[in-house]
Amino acid sequence: MAHAMSTGSGVVLDLIRAGLATTRPALIDELGWSRITLARRLDELLAAGIIIVAGQSDSRGGRPAESFAINTDAGLLLSVDIGGSHTRVAVTDLVSTILIEDQADIGLWEGPDTVFTWANQVFDYLLRQLGKTRADVRGIGVGVPGPVDAATGRLAAPQIDAQWNDVLVQDYFSADYTAIFAVDRDVNIMAVAESRLGWPEHRDLTVLKVGLGIGCALVLDGRVYRGARGGAGDFSHSFRYGDELCSCGQRGCLEAVASGYAIRRELNALGYRIRTTGDIVALSRMGSPDAVRLLAAAGAEIGNALVDVAGLLNPAMIVIGGQLAEAGDPYLSSVREALLAHVRAFSGTGLTVEPSRLGNKAGVLGASLIAQDALFEADRISHLTR
């Protein structure tokens, strides 16, 4: 949100986007501006095609007040959610309603060239399906499976896979796109969507993305906390879990024993042929005792590791998403039971562990939301419309 003292049109747009004030009387109440100043800013936003008059809102009796909304037809957003073994893309409108989407079993280890070549081809196809072109795209939001330097938008180094070190996402998109780019870690975009759309009633959440790897995002007082270099929430590489080699190169990490990688390794050692987290989920749904047992054991390890997180941050809720969460119980129940058995009484009071409300859409919705935020950033809008 912009500084409340600013009198630019961006501040007005923030309130309309958030649904906090959508009529002239409500905007004046919220901002304390004169009617003339507000009228000027609304005219700027209307002239730029950023907002429209959405209808009449009979809020105060007497003559109904005009209500304003984002002009959802003023362009499109593209979103990309890249995981360990699975990537999902979507085209959304300017309020992040998904219009069309696609997915493939490629991800982190295929590297940025492969992933973005696929994504670009699919976007051209999806845009054609909608009768649109690259010129209609206003923002591109991307979730990547590693820390991002917020100042530069580059992936910070070192990443788990060196192919992703120092990657700048817009380098992989054609210059035909005049869109704004927004990039963040995959679990952070999931947390943005879960906190705003999934669980708006809670201001403090811990969000886990469990797939081949284990990602953790921290929502503190309604905002995703990223840390000094974009690496906050990295709790799956603490060393207390034996001697198993982890994808990060260390031994004994939580991820080495409780992730999709670990379950895949164990199942393949038993003679199964598992490639993706989707394969693990399918096996558990068929009632395979091995898959169910390994998922429950992994869930318990994660629950134990969350005890420290709950004690440090005192979240209202821990949300578990990502492909492995689609296995449901006993995986999720074993996370819940292990955590609640060992957490201190104070931190555990009222604490719940819930599956993602947005399911496999959380990542693309979050990517669209961060693109929306970058596009409608208050100072940028004030500058553009002035």
PDB file of N, CA and C in Angstrom, residues 269-334:
ATOM      1  N   ALA A 269      13.610 -48.099  -4.227  1.00  0.00           N
ATOM      2  CA  ALA A 269      14.461 -49.154  -3.640  1.00  0.00           C
ATOM      3  C   ALA A 269      13.653 -50.425  -3.381  1.00  0.00           C
ATOM      4  N   LEU A 270      12.326 -50.261  -3.186  1.00  0.00           N
ATOM      5  CA  LEU A 270      11.451 -51.421  -2.964  1.00  0.00           C
ATOM      6  C   LEU A 270      10.956 -52.026  -4.286  1.00  0.00           C
ATOM      7  N   GLY A 271      11.393 -51.423  -5.413  1.00  0.00           N
ATOM      8  CA  GLY A 271      11.027 -51.996  -6.711  1.00  0.00           C
ATOM      9  C   GLY A 271       9.915 -51.265  -7.450  1.00  0.00           C
ATOM     10  N   TYR A 272       9.359 -50.199  -6.859  1.00  0.00           N
ATOM     11  CA  TYR A 272       8.356 -49.409  -7.578  1.00  0.00           C
ATOM     12  C   TYR A 272       9.063 -48.544  -8.625  1.00  0.00           C
ATOM     13  N   ARG A 273       8.276 -48.008  -9.572  1.00  0.00           N
ATOM     14  CA  ARG A 273       8.850 -47.101 -10.573  1.00  0.00           C
ATOM     15  C   ARG A 273       8.168 -45.745 -10.428  1.00  0.00           C
ATOM     16  N   ILE A 274       8.780 -44.911  -9.600  1.00  0.00           N
ATOM     17  CA  ILE A 274       8.195 -43.608  -9.248  1.00  0.00           C
ATOM     18  C   ILE A 274       9.079 -42.505  -9.841  1.00  0.00           C
ATOM     19  N   ARG A 275       8.437 -41.540 -10.550  1.00  0.00           N
ATOM     20  CA  ARG A 275       9.202 -40.415 -11.089  1.00  0.00           C
ATOM     21  C   ARG A 275       8.782 -39.087 -10.450  1.00  0.00           C
ATOM     22  N   THR A 276       7.471 -38.862 -10.352  1.00  0.00           N
ATOM     23  CA  THR A 276       6.977 -37.566  -9.867  1.00  0.00           C
ATOM     24  C   THR A 276       6.224 -37.745  -8.550  1.00  0.00           C
ATOM     25  N   THR A 277       5.943 -36.594  -7.904  1.00  0.00           N
ATOM     26  CA  THR A 277       5.125 -36.641  -6.687  1.00  0.00           C
ATOM     27  C   THR A 277       3.722 -37.148  -7.019  1.00  0.00           C
ATOM     28  N   GLY A 278       3.243 -36.858  -8.238  1.00  0.00           N
ATOM     29  CA  GLY A 278       1.934 -37.379  -8.659  1.00  0.00           C
ATOM     30  C   GLY A 278       1.894 -38.898  -8.621  1.00  0.00           C
ATOM     31  N   ASP A 279       3.021 -39.537  -8.968  1.00  0.00           N
ATOM     32  CA  ASP A 279       3.095 -41.005  -8.912  1.00  0.00           C
ATOM     33  C   ASP A 279       2.946 -41.508  -7.470  1.00  0.00           C
ATOM     34  N   ILE A 280       3.570 -40.777  -6.529  1.00  0.00           N
ATOM     35  CA  ILE A 280       3.491 -41.169  -5.104  1.00  0.00           C
ATOM     36  C   ILE A 280       2.044 -41.073  -4.619  1.00  0.00           C
ATOM     37  N   VAL A 281       1.390 -39.947  -4.965  1.00  0.00           N
ATOM     38  CA  VAL A 281       0.000 -39.729  -4.543  1.00  0.00           C
ATOM     39  C   VAL A 281      -0.908 -40.810  -5.130  1.00  0.00           C
ATOM     40  N   ALA A 282      -0.703 -41.123  -6.418  1.00  0.00           N
ATOM     41  CA  ALA A 282      -1.528 -42.147  -7.074  1.00  0.00           C
ATOM     42  C   ALA A 282      -1.370 -43.496  -6.376  1.00  0.00           C
ATOM     43  N   LEU A 283      -0.129 -43.822  -6.004  1.00  0.00           N
ATOM     44  CA  LEU A 283       0.146 -45.095  -5.337  1.00  0.00           C
ATOM     45  C   LEU A 283      -0.555 -45.147  -3.970  1.00  0.00           C
ATOM     46  N   SER A 284      -0.506 -44.046  -3.229  1.00  0.00           N
ATOM     47  CA  SER A 284      -1.133 -44.042  -1.893  1.00  0.00           C
ATOM     48  C   SER A 284      -2.661 -44.123  -2.025  1.00  0.00           C
ATOM     49  N   ARG A 285      -3.206 -43.492  -3.063  1.00  0.00           N
ATOM     50  CA  ARG A 285      -4.661 -43.540  -3.263  1.00  0.00           C
ATOM     51  C   ARG A 285      -5.129 -44.942  -3.638  1.00  0.00           C
ATOM     52  N   MET A 286      -4.221 -45.718  -4.243  1.00  0.00           N
ATOM     53  CA  MET A 286      -4.560 -47.113  -4.563  1.00  0.00           C
ATOM     54  C   MET A 286      -4.436 -47.998  -3.323  1.00  0.00           C
ATOM     55  N   GLY A 287      -4.042 -47.383  -2.192  1.00  0.00           N
ATOM     56  CA  GLY A 287      -3.977 -48.125  -0.940  1.00  0.00           C
ATOM     57  C   GLY A 287      -2.688 -48.890  -0.728  1.00  0.00           C
ATOM     58  N   SER A 288      -1.623 -48.538  -1.467  1.00  0.00           N
ATOM     59  CA  SER A 288      -0.342 -49.228  -1.293  1.00  0.00           C
ATOM     60  C   SER A 288       0.159 -49.049   0.144  1.00  0.00           C
ATOM     61  N   PRO A 289       0.328 -50.151   0.906  1.00  0.00           N
ATOM     62  CA  PRO A 289       0.797 -50.031   2.292  1.00  0.00           C
ATOM     63  C   PRO A 289       2.157 -49.332   2.382  1.00  0.00           C
ATOM     64  N   ASP A 290       3.044 -49.582   1.408  1.00  0.00           N
ATOM     65  CA  ASP A 290       4.375 -48.949   1.437  1.00  0.00           C
ATOM     66  C   ASP A 290       4.253 -47.431   1.304  1.00  0.00           C
ATOM     67  N   ALA A 291       3.453 -46.986   0.337  1.00  0.00           N
ATOM     68  CA  ALA A 291       3.297 -45.538   0.121  1.00  0.00           C
ATOM     69  C   ALA A 291       2.650 -44.887   1.340  1.00  0.00           C
ATOM     70  N   VAL A 292       1.607 -45.534   1.874  1.00  0.00           N
ATOM     71  CA  VAL A 292       0.898 -44.972   3.035  1.00  0.00           C
ATOM     72  C   VAL A 292       1.841 -44.882   4.238  1.00  0.00           C
ATOM     73  N   ARG A 293       2.609 -45.942   4.457  1.00  0.00           N
ATOM     74  CA  ARG A 293       3.544 -45.975   5.598  1.00  0.00           C
ATOM     75  C   ARG A 293       4.613 -44.877   5.464  1.00  0.00           C
ATOM     76  N   LEU A 294       5.198 -44.740   4.271  1.00  0.00           N
ATOM     77  CA  LEU A 294       6.260 -43.750   4.071  1.00  0.00           C
ATOM     78  C   LEU A 294       5.726 -42.323   4.160  1.00  0.00           C
ATOM     79  N   LEU A 295       4.515 -42.106   3.650  1.00  0.00           N
ATOM     80  CA  LEU A 295       3.903 -40.773   3.759  1.00  0.00           C
ATOM     81  C   LEU A 295       3.622 -40.422   5.220  1.00  0.00           C
ATOM     82  N   ALA A 296       3.109 -41.391   5.985  1.00  0.00           N
ATOM     83  CA  ALA A 296       2.812 -41.123   7.403  1.00  0.00           C
ATOM     84  C   ALA A 296       4.088 -40.831   8.182  1.00  0.00           C
ATOM     85  N   ALA A 297       5.170 -41.583   7.894  1.00  0.00           N
ATOM     86  CA  ALA A 297       6.448 -41.353   8.583  1.00  0.00           C
ATOM     87  C   ALA A 297       7.015 -39.981   8.221  1.00  0.00           C
ATOM     88  N   ALA A 298       6.919 -39.608   6.938  1.00  0.00           N
ATOM     89  CA  ALA A 298       7.408 -38.293   6.496  1.00  0.00           C
ATOM     90  C   ALA A 298       6.598 -37.184   7.156  1.00  0.00           C
ATOM     91  N   GLY A 299       5.268 -37.372   7.222  1.00  0.00           N
ATOM     92  CA  GLY A 299       4.399 -36.381   7.862  1.00  0.00           C
ATOM     93  C   GLY A 299       4.772 -36.157   9.314  1.00  0.00           C
ATOM     94  N   ALA A 300       5.081 -37.248  10.025  1.00  0.00           N
ATOM     95  CA  ALA A 300       5.462 -37.127  11.444  1.00  0.00           C
ATOM     96  C   ALA A 300       6.775 -36.346  11.598  1.00  0.00           C
ATOM     97  N   GLU A 301       7.741 -36.597  10.715  1.00  0.00           N
ATOM     98  CA  GLU A 301       9.011 -35.851  10.771  1.00  0.00           C
ATOM     99  C   GLU A 301       8.767 -34.354  10.543  1.00  0.00           C
ATOM    100  N   ILE A 302       7.909 -34.049   9.575  1.00  0.00           N
ATOM    101  CA  ILE A 302       7.602 -32.639   9.291  1.00  0.00           C
ATOM    102  C   ILE A 302       6.893 -32.001  10.486  1.00  0.00           C
ATOM    103  N   GLY A 303       5.943 -32.736  11.072  1.00  0.00           N
ATOM    104  CA  GLY A 303       5.237 -32.225  12.256  1.00  0.00           C
ATOM    105  C   GLY A 303       6.192 -31.915  13.394  1.00  0.00           C
ATOM    106  N   ASN A 304       7.168 -32.816  13.626  1.00  0.00           N
ATOM    107  CA  ASN A 304       8.157 -32.574  14.684  1.00  0.00           C
ATOM    108  C   ASN A 304       8.998 -31.336  14.383  1.00  0.00           C
ATOM    109  N   ALA A 305       9.376 -31.160  13.090  1.00  0.00           N
ATOM    110  CA  ALA A 305      10.198 -30.000  12.714  1.00  0.00           C
ATOM    111  C   ALA A 305       9.413 -28.692  12.858  1.00  0.00           C
ATOM    112  N   LEU A 306       8.093 -28.772  12.712  1.00  0.00           N
ATOM    113  CA  LEU A 306       7.259 -27.565  12.822  1.00  0.00           C
ATOM    114  C   LEU A 306       7.094 -27.079  14.260  1.00  0.00           C
ATOM    115  N   VAL A 307       7.457 -27.910  15.232  1.00  0.00           N
ATOM    116  CA  VAL A 307       7.336 -27.512  16.645  1.00  0.00           C
ATOM    117  C   VAL A 307       8.116 -26.219  16.893  1.00  0.00           C
ATOM    118  N   ASP A 308       9.358 -26.154  16.378  1.00  0.00           N
ATOM    119  CA  ASP A 308      10.184 -24.945  16.568  1.00  0.00           C
ATOM    120  C   ASP A 308       9.573 -23.743  15.854  1.00  0.00           C
ATOM    121  N   VAL A 309       9.050 -23.976  14.644  1.00  0.00           N
ATOM    122  CA  VAL A 309       8.447 -22.880  13.867  1.00  0.00           C
ATOM    123  C   VAL A 309       7.254 -22.307  14.633  1.00  0.00           C
ATOM    124  N   ALA A 310       6.411 -23.205  15.164  1.00  0.00           N
ATOM    125  CA  ALA A 310       5.226 -22.758  15.914  1.00  0.00           C
ATOM    126  C   ALA A 310       5.631 -21.983  17.165  1.00  0.00           C
ATOM    127  N   GLY A 311       6.703 -22.437  17.818  1.00  0.00           N
ATOM    128  CA  GLY A 311       7.168 -21.748  19.020  1.00  0.00           C
ATOM    129  C   GLY A 311       7.742 -20.371  18.705  1.00  0.00           C
ATOM    130  N   LEU A 312       8.494 -20.259  17.611  1.00  0.00           N
ATOM    131  CA  LEU A 312       9.130 -18.980  17.251  1.00  0.00           C
ATOM    132  C   LEU A 312       8.122 -17.963  16.733  1.00  0.00           C
ATOM    133  N   LEU A 313       7.146 -18.406  15.931  1.00  0.00           N
ATOM    134  CA  LEU A 313       6.305 -17.462  15.190  1.00  0.00           C
ATOM    135  C   LEU A 313       4.864 -17.411  15.663  1.00  0.00           C
ATOM    136  N   ASN A 314       4.421 -18.436  16.421  1.00  0.00           N
ATOM    137  CA  ASN A 314       3.062 -18.445  16.953  1.00  0.00           C
ATOM    138  C   ASN A 314       1.998 -18.177  15.874  1.00  0.00           C
ATOM    139  N   PRO A 315       2.021 -18.957  14.760  1.00  0.00           N
ATOM    140  CA  PRO A 315       0.991 -18.753  13.742  1.00  0.00           C
ATOM    141  C   PRO A 315      -0.374 -19.230  14.230  1.00  0.00           C
ATOM    142  N   ALA A 316      -1.438 -18.701  13.593  1.00  0.00           N
ATOM    143  CA  ALA A 316      -2.796 -19.163  13.908  1.00  0.00           C
ATOM    144  C   ALA A 316      -3.049 -20.507  13.243  1.00  0.00           C
ATOM    145  N   MET A 317      -2.316 -20.731  12.129  1.00  0.00           N
ATOM    146  CA  MET A 317      -2.617 -21.903  11.331  1.00  0.00           C
ATOM    147  C   MET A 317      -1.408 -22.289  10.502  1.00  0.00           C
ATOM    148  N   ILE A 318      -1.249 -23.586  10.266  1.00  0.00           N
ATOM    149  CA  ILE A 318      -0.241 -24.078   9.335  1.00  0.00           C
ATOM    150  C   ILE A 318      -1.001 -24.686   8.157  1.00  0.00           C
ATOM    151  N   VAL A 319      -0.734 -24.136   6.971  1.00  0.00           N
ATOM    152  CA  VAL A 319      -1.436 -24.565   5.753  1.00  0.00           C
ATOM    153  C   VAL A 319      -0.481 -25.447   4.951  1.00  0.00           C
ATOM    154  N   ILE A 320      -0.953 -26.608   4.536  1.00  0.00           N
ATOM    155  CA  ILE A 320      -0.093 -27.531   3.791  1.00  0.00           C
ATOM    156  C   ILE A 320      -0.636 -27.709   2.381  1.00  0.00           C
ATOM    157  N   GLY A 321       0.195 -27.305   1.407  1.00  0.00           N
ATOM    158  CA  GLY A 321      -0.168 -27.409   0.004  1.00  0.00           C
ATOM    159  C   GLY A 321       0.941 -28.109  -0.759  1.00  0.00           C
ATOM    160  N   GLY A 322       0.887 -28.030  -2.087  1.00  0.00           N
ATOM    161  CA  GLY A 322       1.844 -28.751  -2.915  1.00  0.00           C
ATOM    162  C   GLY A 322       1.278 -30.115  -3.276  1.00  0.00           C
ATOM    163  N   GLN A 323       1.927 -30.759  -4.254  1.00  0.00           N
ATOM    164  CA  GLN A 323       1.353 -31.998  -4.803  1.00  0.00           C
ATOM    165  C   GLN A 323       1.225 -33.128  -3.788  1.00  0.00           C
ATOM    166  N   LEU A 324       2.187 -33.230  -2.859  1.00  0.00           N
ATOM    167  CA  LEU A 324       2.147 -34.341  -1.901  1.00  0.00           C
ATOM    168  C   LEU A 324       0.961 -34.210  -0.941  1.00  0.00           C
ATOM    169  N   ALA A 325       0.537 -32.959  -0.691  1.00  0.00           N
ATOM    170  CA  ALA A 325      -0.605 -32.733   0.213  1.00  0.00           C
ATOM    171  C   ALA A 325      -1.877 -33.361  -0.344  1.00  0.00           C
ATOM    172  N   GLU A 326      -1.889 -33.592  -1.683  1.00  0.00           N
ATOM    173  CA  GLU A 326      -3.072 -34.194  -2.292  1.00  0.00           C
ATOM    174  C   GLU A 326      -3.254 -35.656  -1.874  1.00  0.00           C
ATOM    175  N   ALA A 327      -2.247 -36.216  -1.192  1.00  0.00           N
ATOM    176  CA  ALA A 327      -2.392 -37.573  -0.646  1.00  0.00           C
ATOM    177  C   ALA A 327      -3.398 -37.588   0.509  1.00  0.00           C
ATOM    178  N   GLY A 328      -3.673 -36.402   1.105  1.00  0.00           N
ATOM    179  CA  GLY A 328      -4.653 -36.330   2.206  1.00  0.00           C
ATOM    180  C   GLY A 328      -4.166 -37.092   3.436  1.00  0.00           C
ATOM    181  N   ASP A 329      -5.086 -37.741   4.148  1.00  0.00           N
ATOM    182  CA  ASP A 329      -4.700 -38.517   5.339  1.00  0.00           C
ATOM    183  C   ASP A 329      -4.264 -39.922   4.900  1.00  0.00           C
ATOM    184  N   PRO A 330      -3.359 -40.579   5.638  1.00  0.00           N
ATOM    185  CA  PRO A 330      -2.837 -40.224   6.960  1.00  0.00           C
ATOM    186  C   PRO A 330      -1.659 -39.256   6.924  1.00  0.00           C
ATOM    187  N   TYR A 331      -1.265 -38.784   5.719  1.00  0.00           N
ATOM    188  CA  TYR A 331      -0.120 -37.868   5.638  1.00  0.00           C
ATOM    189  C   TYR A 331      -0.374 -36.596   6.463  1.00  0.00           C
ATOM    190  N   LEU A 332      -1.474 -35.894   6.170  1.00  0.00           N
ATOM    191  CA  LEU A 332      -1.756 -34.629   6.857  1.00  0.00           C
ATOM    192  C   LEU A 332      -2.032 -34.852   8.341  1.00  0.00           C
ATOM    193  N   SER A 333      -2.740 -35.937   8.670  1.00  0.00           N
ATOM    194  CA  SER A 333      -3.057 -36.175  10.085  1.00  0.00           C
ATOM    195  C   SER A 333      -1.792 -36.491  10.872  1.00  0.00           C
ATOM    196  N   SER A 334      -0.786 -37.125  10.225  1.00  0.00           N
ATOM    197  CA  SER A 334       0.441 -37.418  10.977  1.00  0.00           C
ATOM    198  C   SER A 334       1.275 -36.152  11.200  1.00  0.00           C
TER     199      SER A 334
END
